[in-house]
mmCIF file of C-alpha atoms in Angstrom:
data_model
loop_
_atom_site.group_PDB
_atom_site.id
_atom_site.type_symbol
_atom_site.label_atom_id
_atom_site.label_comp_id
_atom_site.label_asym_id
_atom_site.label_seq_id
_atom_site.Cartn_x
_atom_site.Cartn_y
_atom_site.Cartn_z
ATOM 1 C CA MET K 1 0.745 -21.335 68.362
ATOM 2 C CA ILE K 2 -2.723 -20.187 69.464
ATOM 3 C CA HIS K 3 -5.560 -22.446 68.333
ATOM 4 C CA LEU K 4 -8.618 -20.214 67.936
ATOM 5 C CA PHE K 5 -12.319 -20.735 67.278
ATOM 6 C CA ILE K 6 -14.604 -17.745 66.662
ATOM 7 C CA ASP K 7 -18.307 -18.568 66.925
ATOM 8 C CA THR K 8 -20.978 -17.342 64.495
ATOM 9 C CA ASN K 9 -22.366 -14.651 66.810
ATOM 10 C CA ILE K 10 -18.930 -13.035 67.030
ATOM 11 C CA TRP K 11 -18.522 -12.977 63.253
ATOM 12 C CA LEU K 12 -21.991 -11.425 62.913
ATOM 13 C CA SER K 13 -21.137 -8.753 65.480
ATOM 14 C CA LEU K 14 -18.701 -7.329 62.899
ATOM 15 C CA TYR K 15 -21.712 -5.790 61.122
ATOM 16 C CA HIS K 16 -21.933 -3.392 64.091
ATOM 17 C CA PHE K 17 -18.237 -2.438 64.038
ATOM 18 C CA SER K 18 -16.967 0.952 62.938
ATOM 19 C CA ASP K 19 -14.790 1.113 59.815
ATOM 20 C CA ASP K 20 -11.737 1.824 61.979
ATOM 21 C CA ASP K 21 -12.334 -1.260 64.111
ATOM 22 C CA LEU K 22 -12.912 -3.403 61.011
ATOM 23 C CA ALA K 23 -9.609 -2.187 59.571
ATOM 24 C CA GLU K 24 -7.897 -3.120 62.840
ATOM 25 C CA PHE K 25 -9.537 -6.537 62.955
ATOM 26 C CA GLU K 26 -8.344 -7.264 59.405
ATOM 27 C CA LYS K 27 -4.821 -7.342 60.826
ATOM 28 C CA LEU K 28 -5.723 -10.762 62.217
ATOM 29 C CA LYS K 29 -4.914 -12.162 58.757
ATOM 30 C CA ASP K 30 -1.245 -11.329 59.336
ATOM 31 C CA HIS K 31 -1.174 -13.683 62.330
ATOM 32 C CA LEU K 32 -2.929 -16.617 60.686
ATOM 33 C CA ASN K 33 -0.849 -19.729 60.091
ATOM 34 C CA THR K 34 2.100 -18.126 61.895
ATOM 35 C CA SER K 35 1.100 -17.408 65.507
ATOM 36 C CA ILE K 36 -2.609 -18.278 65.233
ATOM 37 C CA THR K 37 -4.457 -21.234 63.735
ATOM 38 C CA LEU K 38 -8.072 -20.254 63.106
ATOM 39 C CA TYR K 39 -10.672 -23.031 62.946
ATOM 40 C CA PHE K 40 -13.581 -22.124 60.672
ATOM 41 C CA THR K 41 -16.249 -24.766 60.191
ATOM 42 C CA GLU K 42 -18.732 -25.274 57.386
ATOM 43 C CA GLN K 43 -21.448 -25.023 60.042
ATOM 44 C CA VAL K 44 -20.301 -21.516 61.047
ATOM 45 C CA LYS K 45 -20.070 -20.493 57.391
ATOM 46 C CA GLU K 46 -23.675 -21.554 56.779
ATOM 47 C CA GLU K 47 -24.887 -19.873 59.987
ATOM 48 C CA ILE K 48 -23.274 -16.582 58.960
ATOM 49 C CA THR K 49 -24.989 -16.783 55.569
ATOM 50 C CA ARG K 50 -28.367 -17.661 57.117
ATOM 51 C CA ASN K 51 -28.279 -14.950 59.785
ATOM 52 C CA ARG K 52 -26.532 -12.126 57.914
ATOM 53 C CA GLU K 53 -29.726 -10.463 56.659
ATOM 54 C CA ALA K 54 -31.367 -10.586 60.089
ATOM 55 C CA LYS K 55 -28.343 -8.892 61.640
ATOM 56 C CA ILE K 56 -28.313 -6.189 58.949
ATOM 57 C CA LYS K 57 -32.083 -5.709 59.261
ATOM 58 C CA ASP K 58 -31.682 -5.006 62.980
ATOM 59 C CA ALA K 59 -28.992 -2.429 62.237
ATOM 60 C CA LEU K 60 -31.190 -0.700 59.647
ATOM 61 C CA LYS K 61 -34.339 -0.442 61.778
ATOM 62 C CA THR K 62 -33.630 3.128 62.891
ATOM 63 C CA PHE K 63 -31.843 4.164 59.697
ATOM 64 C CA ASP K 64 -34.593 5.926 57.799
ATOM 65 C CA MET K 65 -35.615 9.348 56.520
ATOM 66 C CA LYS K 66 -39.062 10.251 55.222
ATOM 67 C CA ALA K 67 -40.661 13.180 53.464
ATOM 68 C CA MET K 68 -41.709 15.755 56.056
ATOM 69 C CA GLN K 69 -45.326 16.797 56.436
ATOM 70 C CA TYR K 70 -45.652 20.535 57.132
ATOM 71 C CA PRO K 71 -48.616 21.986 59.058
ATOM 72 C CA ALA K 72 -50.437 24.607 56.966
ATOM 73 C CA PHE K 73 -49.615 27.402 59.391
ATOM 74 C CA SER K 74 -45.874 26.639 59.256
ATOM 75 C CA LYS K 75 -45.756 27.649 55.588
ATOM 76 C CA GLY K 76 -46.430 31.261 56.509
ATOM 77 C CA PHE K 77 -43.103 31.576 58.315
ATOM 78 C CA PRO K 78 -40.054 32.973 56.458
ATOM 79 C CA ASN K 79 -38.025 29.814 57.230
ATOM 80 C CA TYR K 80 -40.391 27.503 55.369
ATOM 81 C CA LYS K 81 -39.318 27.958 51.764
ATOM 82 C CA GLN K 82 -35.564 27.573 52.282
ATOM 83 C CA PHE K 83 -35.971 24.804 54.830
ATOM 84 C CA SER K 84 -38.261 22.772 52.566
ATOM 85 C CA VAL K 85 -35.784 23.099 49.697
ATOM 86 C CA ASP K 86 -32.839 22.114 51.910
ATOM 87 C CA TYR K 87 -34.743 19.187 53.395
ATOM 88 C CA GLN K 88 -35.760 17.901 49.983
ATOM 89 C CA THR K 89 -32.127 18.060 48.869
ATOM 90 C CA LEU K 90 -31.076 16.192 51.996
ATOM 91 C CA LEU K 91 -33.796 13.578 51.455
ATOM 92 C CA SER K 92 -32.634 13.065 47.878
ATOM 93 C CA GLU K 93 -29.029 12.576 49.018
ATOM 94 C CA PHE K 94 -30.163 10.150 51.707
ATOM 95 C CA LYS K 95 -32.013 8.048 49.126
ATOM 96 C CA LYS K 96 -28.841 7.835 46.997
ATOM 97 C CA TRP K 97 -26.824 6.872 50.066
ATOM 98 C CA ARG K 98 -29.352 4.219 51.067
ATOM 99 C CA LYS K 99 -29.408 2.782 47.527
ATOM 100 C CA ASN K 100 -25.640 2.480 47.609
ATOM 101 C CA ILE K 101 -25.892 0.630 50.920
ATOM 102 C CA ASP K 102 -28.650 -1.638 49.598
ATOM 103 C CA ASP K 103 -26.502 -2.458 46.552
ATOM 104 C CA CYS K 104 -23.618 -3.433 48.845
ATOM 105 C CA ILE K 105 -25.943 -5.592 50.937
ATOM 106 C CA ALA K 106 -27.188 -7.362 47.809
ATOM 107 C CA THR K 107 -23.661 -7.980 46.494
ATOM 108 C CA ASN K 108 -22.125 -8.947 49.850
ATOM 109 C CA THR K 109 -19.711 -6.022 49.737
ATOM 110 C CA LEU K 110 -20.447 -4.221 52.996
ATOM 111 C CA PRO K 111 -17.293 -3.319 54.944
ATOM 112 C CA ALA K 112 -17.911 -6.246 57.327
ATOM 113 C CA ASP K 113 -18.386 -8.616 54.363
ATOM 114 C CA ASN K 114 -15.052 -7.512 52.944
ATOM 115 C CA THR K 115 -13.288 -7.898 56.294
ATOM 116 C CA ILE K 116 -14.626 -11.436 56.739
ATOM 117 C CA LYS K 117 -13.524 -12.364 53.203
ATOM 118 C CA VAL K 118 -10.020 -10.982 53.758
ATOM 119 C CA ILE K 119 -9.522 -12.919 56.989
ATOM 120 C CA LEU K 120 -10.977 -16.186 55.707
ATOM 121 C CA ALA K 121 -9.029 -16.087 52.442
ATOM 122 C CA SER K 122 -6.150 -17.925 54.099
ATOM 123 C CA VAL K 123 -8.284 -20.283 56.201
ATOM 124 C CA THR K 124 -9.501 -23.732 55.173
ATOM 125 C CA CYS K 125 -13.190 -24.331 55.845
ATOM 126 C CA ILE K 126 -13.613 -27.585 57.789
ATOM 127 C CA PRO K 127 -16.373 -29.909 56.474
ATOM 128 C CA CYS K 128 -18.885 -30.931 59.141
ATOM 129 C CA GLU K 129 -21.089 -33.541 57.468
ATOM 130 C CA GLU K 130 -19.438 -36.472 59.221
ATOM 131 C CA PHE K 131 -20.098 -34.932 62.644
ATOM 132 C CA VAL K 132 -23.866 -34.502 62.323
ATOM 133 C CA ASP K 133 -24.737 -37.958 63.684
ATOM 134 C CA ARG K 134 -22.389 -37.499 66.626
ATOM 135 C CA ALA K 135 -23.992 -34.135 67.378
ATOM 136 C CA VAL K 136 -27.500 -35.616 67.326
ATOM 137 C CA ILE K 137 -26.497 -38.431 69.691
ATOM 138 C CA ARG K 138 -24.755 -35.924 71.934
ATOM 139 C CA TYR K 139 -27.843 -33.721 72.107
ATOM 140 C CA LYS K 140 -30.186 -36.637 72.767
ATOM 141 C CA LYS K 141 -27.969 -37.733 75.642
ATOM 142 C CA GLY K 142 -28.485 -34.273 77.148
ATOM 143 C CA ASN K 143 -24.879 -33.188 76.855
ATOM 144 C CA PRO K 144 -24.063 -29.551 76.028
ATOM 145 C CA PRO K 145 -23.976 -27.574 73.841
ATOM 146 C CA GLY K 146 -27.419 -27.244 72.250
ATOM 147 C CA LYS K 147 -31.065 -26.428 72.861
ATOM 148 C CA ASP K 148 -34.534 -26.517 71.253
ATOM 149 C CA ASN K 149 -33.692 -29.489 69.006
ATOM 150 C CA LYS K 150 -30.953 -27.489 67.274
ATOM 151 C CA TYR K 151 -27.660 -29.252 66.724
ATOM 152 C CA GLY K 152 -25.459 -26.520 65.221
ATOM 153 C CA ASP K 153 -23.422 -25.863 68.358
ATOM 154 C CA ALA K 154 -22.974 -29.570 68.961
ATOM 155 C CA ILE K 155 -21.786 -30.029 65.352
ATOM 156 C CA ASN K 156 -19.164 -27.301 65.834
ATOM 157 C CA TRP K 157 -18.023 -28.805 69.115
ATOM 158 C CA GLU K 158 -17.677 -32.327 67.705
ATOM 159 C CA CYS K 159 -15.831 -30.858 64.731
ATOM 160 C CA LEU K 160 -13.359 -29.080 67.016
ATOM 161 C CA LEU K 161 -12.807 -32.195 69.133
ATOM 162 C CA GLN K 162 -11.708 -33.962 65.941
ATOM 163 C CA SER K 163 -9.833 -31.124 64.193
ATOM 164 C CA VAL K 164 -7.709 -29.504 66.919
ATOM 165 C CA PRO K 165 -4.518 -31.499 67.640
ATOM 166 C CA ASP K 166 -4.235 -33.345 70.943
ATOM 167 C CA ASN K 167 -2.320 -31.642 73.747
ATOM 168 C CA GLU K 168 -3.222 -28.198 72.381
ATOM 169 C CA ASP K 169 -5.195 -25.546 74.280
ATOM 170 C CA LEU K 170 -8.146 -24.004 72.469
ATOM 171 C CA TYR K 171 -9.143 -20.336 72.666
ATOM 172 C CA PHE K 172 -12.899 -20.192 72.210
ATOM 173 C CA ILE K 173 -14.820 -16.921 71.600
ATOM 174 C CA SER K 174 -18.610 -17.052 71.770
ATOM 175 C CA LEU K 175 -21.633 -15.170 73.087
ATOM 176 C CA ASP K 176 -23.777 -18.300 72.933
ATOM 177 C CA LYS K 177 -25.223 -19.293 76.304
ATOM 178 C CA ASP K 178 -25.144 -22.942 75.172
ATOM 179 C CA TYR K 179 -21.428 -22.908 75.897
ATOM 180 C CA GLN K 180 -21.569 -20.846 79.088
ATOM 181 C CA SER K 181 -21.572 -21.846 82.730
ATOM 182 C CA LEU K 182 -24.961 -21.405 84.402
ATOM 183 C CA LEU K 183 -23.278 -19.774 87.392
ATOM 184 C CA TYR K 184 -20.583 -17.643 85.803
ATOM 185 C CA LYS K 185 -21.356 -16.039 82.425
ATOM 186 C CA ASP K 186 -17.667 -15.390 81.701
ATOM 187 C CA LYS K 187 -16.833 -19.085 82.187
ATOM 188 C CA MET K 188 -17.423 -22.066 79.954
ATOM 189 C CA ASP K 189 -19.791 -24.901 80.844
ATOM 190 C CA PRO K 190 -17.780 -27.142 83.214
ATOM 191 C CA PHE K 191 -18.913 -30.262 81.319
ATOM 192 C CA LEU K 192 -17.241 -28.946 78.153
ATOM 193 C CA ILE K 193 -14.090 -27.931 80.024
ATOM 194 C CA GLN K 194 -13.788 -31.399 81.515
ATOM 195 C CA GLU K 195 -14.536 -33.117 78.199
ATOM 196 C CA TRP K 196 -11.846 -31.116 76.409
ATOM 197 C CA LYS K 197 -9.341 -31.914 79.147
ATOM 198 C CA GLU K 198 -10.098 -35.642 79.054
ATOM 199 C CA ILE K 199 -10.181 -36.055 75.255
ATOM 200 C CA LYS K 200 -7.538 -33.523 74.179
ATOM 201 C CA ASN K 201 -5.352 -33.536 77.291
ATOM 202 C CA ALA K 202 -5.414 -29.731 77.187
ATOM 203 C CA ASP K 203 -7.269 -26.694 78.502
ATOM 204 C CA ILE K 204 -9.884 -24.477 76.902
ATOM 205 C CA HIS K 205 -9.900 -20.692 77.350
ATOM 206 C CA PHE K 206 -13.311 -19.073 77.023
ATOM 207 C CA TYR K 207 -14.009 -15.483 75.945
ATOM 208 C CA THR K 208 -17.348 -13.753 75.417
ATOM 209 C CA SER K 209 -15.884 -10.822 73.498
ATOM 210 C CA LEU K 210 -13.434 -10.357 70.676
ATOM 211 C CA THR K 211 -11.915 -7.295 72.346
ATOM 212 C CA ALA K 212 -10.984 -9.234 75.488
ATOM 213 C CA PHE K 213 -9.226 -11.962 73.510
ATOM 214 C CA LEU K 214 -7.322 -9.490 71.343
ATOM 215 C CA CYS K 215 -6.312 -7.441 74.375
ATOM 216 C CA ASP K 216 -4.848 -10.552 76.020
ATOM 217 C CA HIS K 217 -3.173 -12.199 73.043
ATOM 218 C CA VAL K 218 -2.894 -9.968 69.937
ATOM 219 C CA HIS K 219 -1.473 -6.663 71.113
ATOM 220 C CA ASP K 220 -1.088 -4.999 67.720
ATOM 221 C CA ILE K 221 -4.872 -5.064 67.132
ATOM 222 C CA GLU K 222 -6.840 -2.453 69.056
ATOM 223 C CA LEU K 223 -10.578 -2.124 68.519
ATOM 224 C CA ALA K 224 -10.769 1.460 69.754
ATOM 225 C CA THR K 225 -14.519 1.994 69.425
ATOM 226 C CA GLU K 226 -15.395 -1.342 70.992
ATOM 227 C CA ASN K 227 -12.934 -0.706 73.814
ATOM 228 C CA GLU K 228 -14.469 2.708 74.477
ATOM 229 C CA LYS K 229 -17.958 1.191 74.587
ATOM 230 C CA GLN K 230 -16.798 -1.523 76.972
ATOM 231 C CA GLN K 231 -15.133 0.980 79.285
ATOM 232 C CA LEU K 232 -18.335 3.035 79.438
ATOM 233 C CA ILE K 233 -20.384 -0.063 80.234
ATOM 234 C CA GLU K 234 -18.031 -0.844 83.104
ATOM 235 C CA ARG K 235 -18.310 2.746 84.333
ATOM 236 C CA LEU K 236 -22.100 2.448 84.232
ATOM 237 C CA SER K 237 -21.959 -0.740 86.277
ATOM 238 C CA PHE K 238 -20.016 1.066 89.000
ATOM 239 C CA SER K 239 -21.590 4.532 88.710
ATOM 240 C CA HIS K 240 -21.676 5.981 92.228
ATOM 241 C CA ASN K 241 -24.313 8.696 91.860
ATOM 242 C CA PHE K 242 -27.148 9.896 89.644
ATOM 243 C CA ILE K 243 -25.116 12.702 88.065
ATOM 244 C CA SER K 244 -22.457 10.225 86.982
ATOM 245 C CA THR K 245 -25.117 7.896 85.548
ATOM 246 C CA HIS K 246 -26.692 10.655 83.450
ATOM 247 C CA GLY K 247 -23.250 11.600 82.103
ATOM 248 C CA ILE K 248 -22.357 8.019 81.182
ATOM 249 C CA ILE K 249 -25.728 7.501 79.502
ATOM 250 C CA ALA K 250 -25.100 10.628 77.421
ATOM 251 C CA MET K 251 -21.759 9.206 76.267
ATOM 252 C CA LEU K 252 -23.234 5.760 75.556
ATOM 253 C CA ASN K 253 -25.890 7.444 73.421
ATOM 254 C CA LYS K 254 -23.190 8.402 70.922
ATOM 255 C CA TYR K 255 -22.690 4.760 69.964
ATOM 256 C CA THR K 256 -24.768 2.241 68.035
ATOM 257 C CA GLY K 257 -24.408 -1.436 67.211
ATOM 258 C CA TRP K 258 -24.574 -3.231 70.531
ATOM 259 C CA THR K 259 -23.823 -6.935 70.830
ATOM 260 C CA GLU K 260 -26.051 -9.240 72.866
ATOM 261 C CA ALA K 261 -23.354 -9.469 75.541
ATOM 262 C CA GLN K 262 -23.023 -5.685 75.772
ATOM 263 C CA ILE K 263 -26.797 -5.240 76.055
ATOM 264 C CA GLU K 264 -26.872 -7.876 78.803
ATOM 265 C CA GLU K 265 -24.153 -5.998 80.708
ATOM 266 C CA ILE K 266 -25.968 -2.669 80.301
ATOM 267 C CA CYS K 267 -29.181 -4.246 81.580
ATOM 268 C CA ASP K 268 -27.276 -5.887 84.409
ATOM 269 C CA ALA K 269 -26.161 -2.398 85.472
ATOM 270 C CA ALA K 270 -29.808 -1.241 85.531
ATOM 271 C CA GLU K 271 -30.729 -4.253 87.615
ATOM 272 C CA ASN K 272 -27.901 -4.320 90.136
ATOM 273 C CA ASN K 273 -26.619 -0.741 90.456
ATOM 274 C CA SER K 274 -29.109 1.368 92.426
ATOM 275 C CA GLN K 275 -27.654 4.553 90.902
ATOM 276 C CA VAL K 276 -28.968 3.349 87.540
ATOM 277 C CA LYS K 277 -32.038 1.412 88.643
ATOM 278 C CA TRP K 278 -33.537 4.249 90.700
ATOM 279 C CA ILE K 279 -33.507 6.662 87.742
ATOM 280 C CA LEU K 280 -34.528 4.184 85.048
ATOM 281 C CA ASP K 281 -37.699 6.248 84.539
ATOM 282 C CA ASP K 282 -35.762 9.468 83.949
ATOM 283 C CA GLU K 283 -36.311 10.566 80.374
ATOM 284 C CA ASP K 284 -32.744 10.242 79.077
ATOM 285 C CA VAL K 285 -32.062 6.916 80.823
ATOM 286 C CA LYS K 286 -35.376 5.395 79.800
ATOM 287 C CA GLU K 287 -34.972 6.546 76.197
ATOM 288 C CA PHE K 288 -31.489 5.020 76.000
ATOM 289 C CA TYR K 289 -32.650 1.644 77.315
ATOM 290 C CA ASN K 290 -35.721 1.622 75.077
ATOM 291 C CA THR K 291 -33.508 2.381 72.068
ATOM 292 C CA ILE K 292 -30.950 -0.376 72.627
ATOM 293 C CA LEU K 293 -33.684 -2.883 73.482
ATOM 294 C CA SER K 294 -35.929 -2.003 70.527
ATOM 295 C CA ASN K 295 -34.207 -4.500 68.216
ATOM 296 C CA VAL K 296 -33.987 -7.352 70.726
ATOM 297 C CA ASP K 297 -35.993 -10.460 69.837
ATOM 298 C CA TYR K 298 -37.806 -10.995 73.134
ATOM 299 C CA SER K 299 -39.056 -14.472 72.169
ATOM 300 C CA SER K 300 -35.489 -15.747 71.782
ATOM 301 C CA LEU K 301 -34.265 -14.502 75.169
ATOM 302 C CA SER K 302 -33.392 -16.870 77.968
ATOM 303 C CA ASP K 303 -33.747 -15.715 81.542
ATOM 304 C CA GLY K 304 -31.335 -12.867 82.191
ATOM 305 C CA ALA K 305 -30.979 -9.155 82.875
ATOM 306 C CA THR K 306 -32.043 -8.174 79.339
ATOM 307 C CA LYS K 307 -35.370 -9.991 79.606
ATOM 308 C CA ARG K 308 -36.040 -8.701 83.108
ATOM 309 C CA ILE K 309 -35.343 -5.067 82.200
ATOM 310 C CA ILE K 310 -37.612 -5.322 79.151
ATOM 311 C CA ASP K 311 -40.334 -6.687 81.440
ATOM 312 C CA LEU K 312 -39.712 -3.864 83.908
ATOM 313 C CA LEU K 313 -39.931 -1.179 81.229
ATOM 314 C CA ARG K 314 -43.087 -2.713 79.766
ATOM 315 C CA LYS K 315 -44.639 -2.858 83.213
ATOM 316 C CA GLY K 316 -43.806 0.822 83.693
ATOM 317 C CA GLU K 317 -45.385 1.754 80.354
ATOM 318 C CA SER K 318 -48.507 -0.243 81.235
ATOM 319 C CA GLN K 319 -48.766 1.473 84.605
ATOM 320 C CA ASN K 320 -48.396 4.906 83.005
ATOM 321 C CA THR K 321 -51.206 4.098 80.575
ATOM 322 C CA GLU K 322 -53.453 2.991 83.430
ATOM 323 C CA ASP K 323 -52.670 6.176 85.377
ATOM 324 C CA GLU K 324 -53.456 8.345 82.347
ATOM 325 C CA ASN K 325 -56.752 6.542 81.779
ATOM 326 C CA ALA K 326 -57.667 6.937 85.424
ATOM 327 C CA LEU K 327 -56.876 10.667 85.242
ATOM 328 C CA GLU K 328 -59.056 11.095 82.159
ATOM 329 C CA ASP K 329 -61.919 9.293 83.903
ATOM 330 C CA ASN K 330 -61.711 11.734 86.799
ATOM 331 C CA LEU K 331 -61.765 14.842 84.601
#
């Protein structure tokens, strides 16, 4: 039996999944209570509810269509009349489509909402009230997980320490840096590993992506789109020339809905692979990075590749503005 915990950020990443990948992920329900025990806490449930709208808002930022303004001279061309009619029809259809989406958002019936409901239908939500005091004490002692006077991660951890049977390994999927090693981002904080070993007499297996866990342990579930994205990110990290980088960027541009971990990996490629870094100012590369970083909340970032690449791009934009101003002054 696999004992599994899926953190809030992983559940929220489902709102970026394609319909095909959501359908695949729903197969997880067939494994629950047979080969997999899924631990779902009241704390995670509340965090999903609190953060759902913010996640959807990020996804909708670039999903818009507005009435087109036509220059007066364009109306004298033969294309104008038919194009304006076609565009108005398209705009009308878009508004209907968007209303349908907004209705689903309001009624919690987006595809990701439905997938989450299907999976959790056979899972008991674990109450967390009794673990709040323990979490507060834990945080005040300086023990992970937790930061900025927020105890949610500590509540989940204390809940798991109590709920998972002794002598049982735990498979833990999270993007949260509160749980991660400072040295190795694909490893768990060594304090937590040691604590689990001492209290539960078992090991803990840490994953930062759902795809990696499923690939290792649930072979009949294949998240094709997410796997393709991950393979392209790995190719970008090891791109050996500029031509290859431009080609990979073009393929990455076909996808949307990037998780925090994926964005960090993409930025890590720009920081550590010279075949990406040296052409970061090329139009297609720069546009791609600006697009995927446009929805990132800079104020919430800890030190990492994502923050440093944003700083680098902003510095470049500032320098370009200064150069343009200097050129205008010399004219």
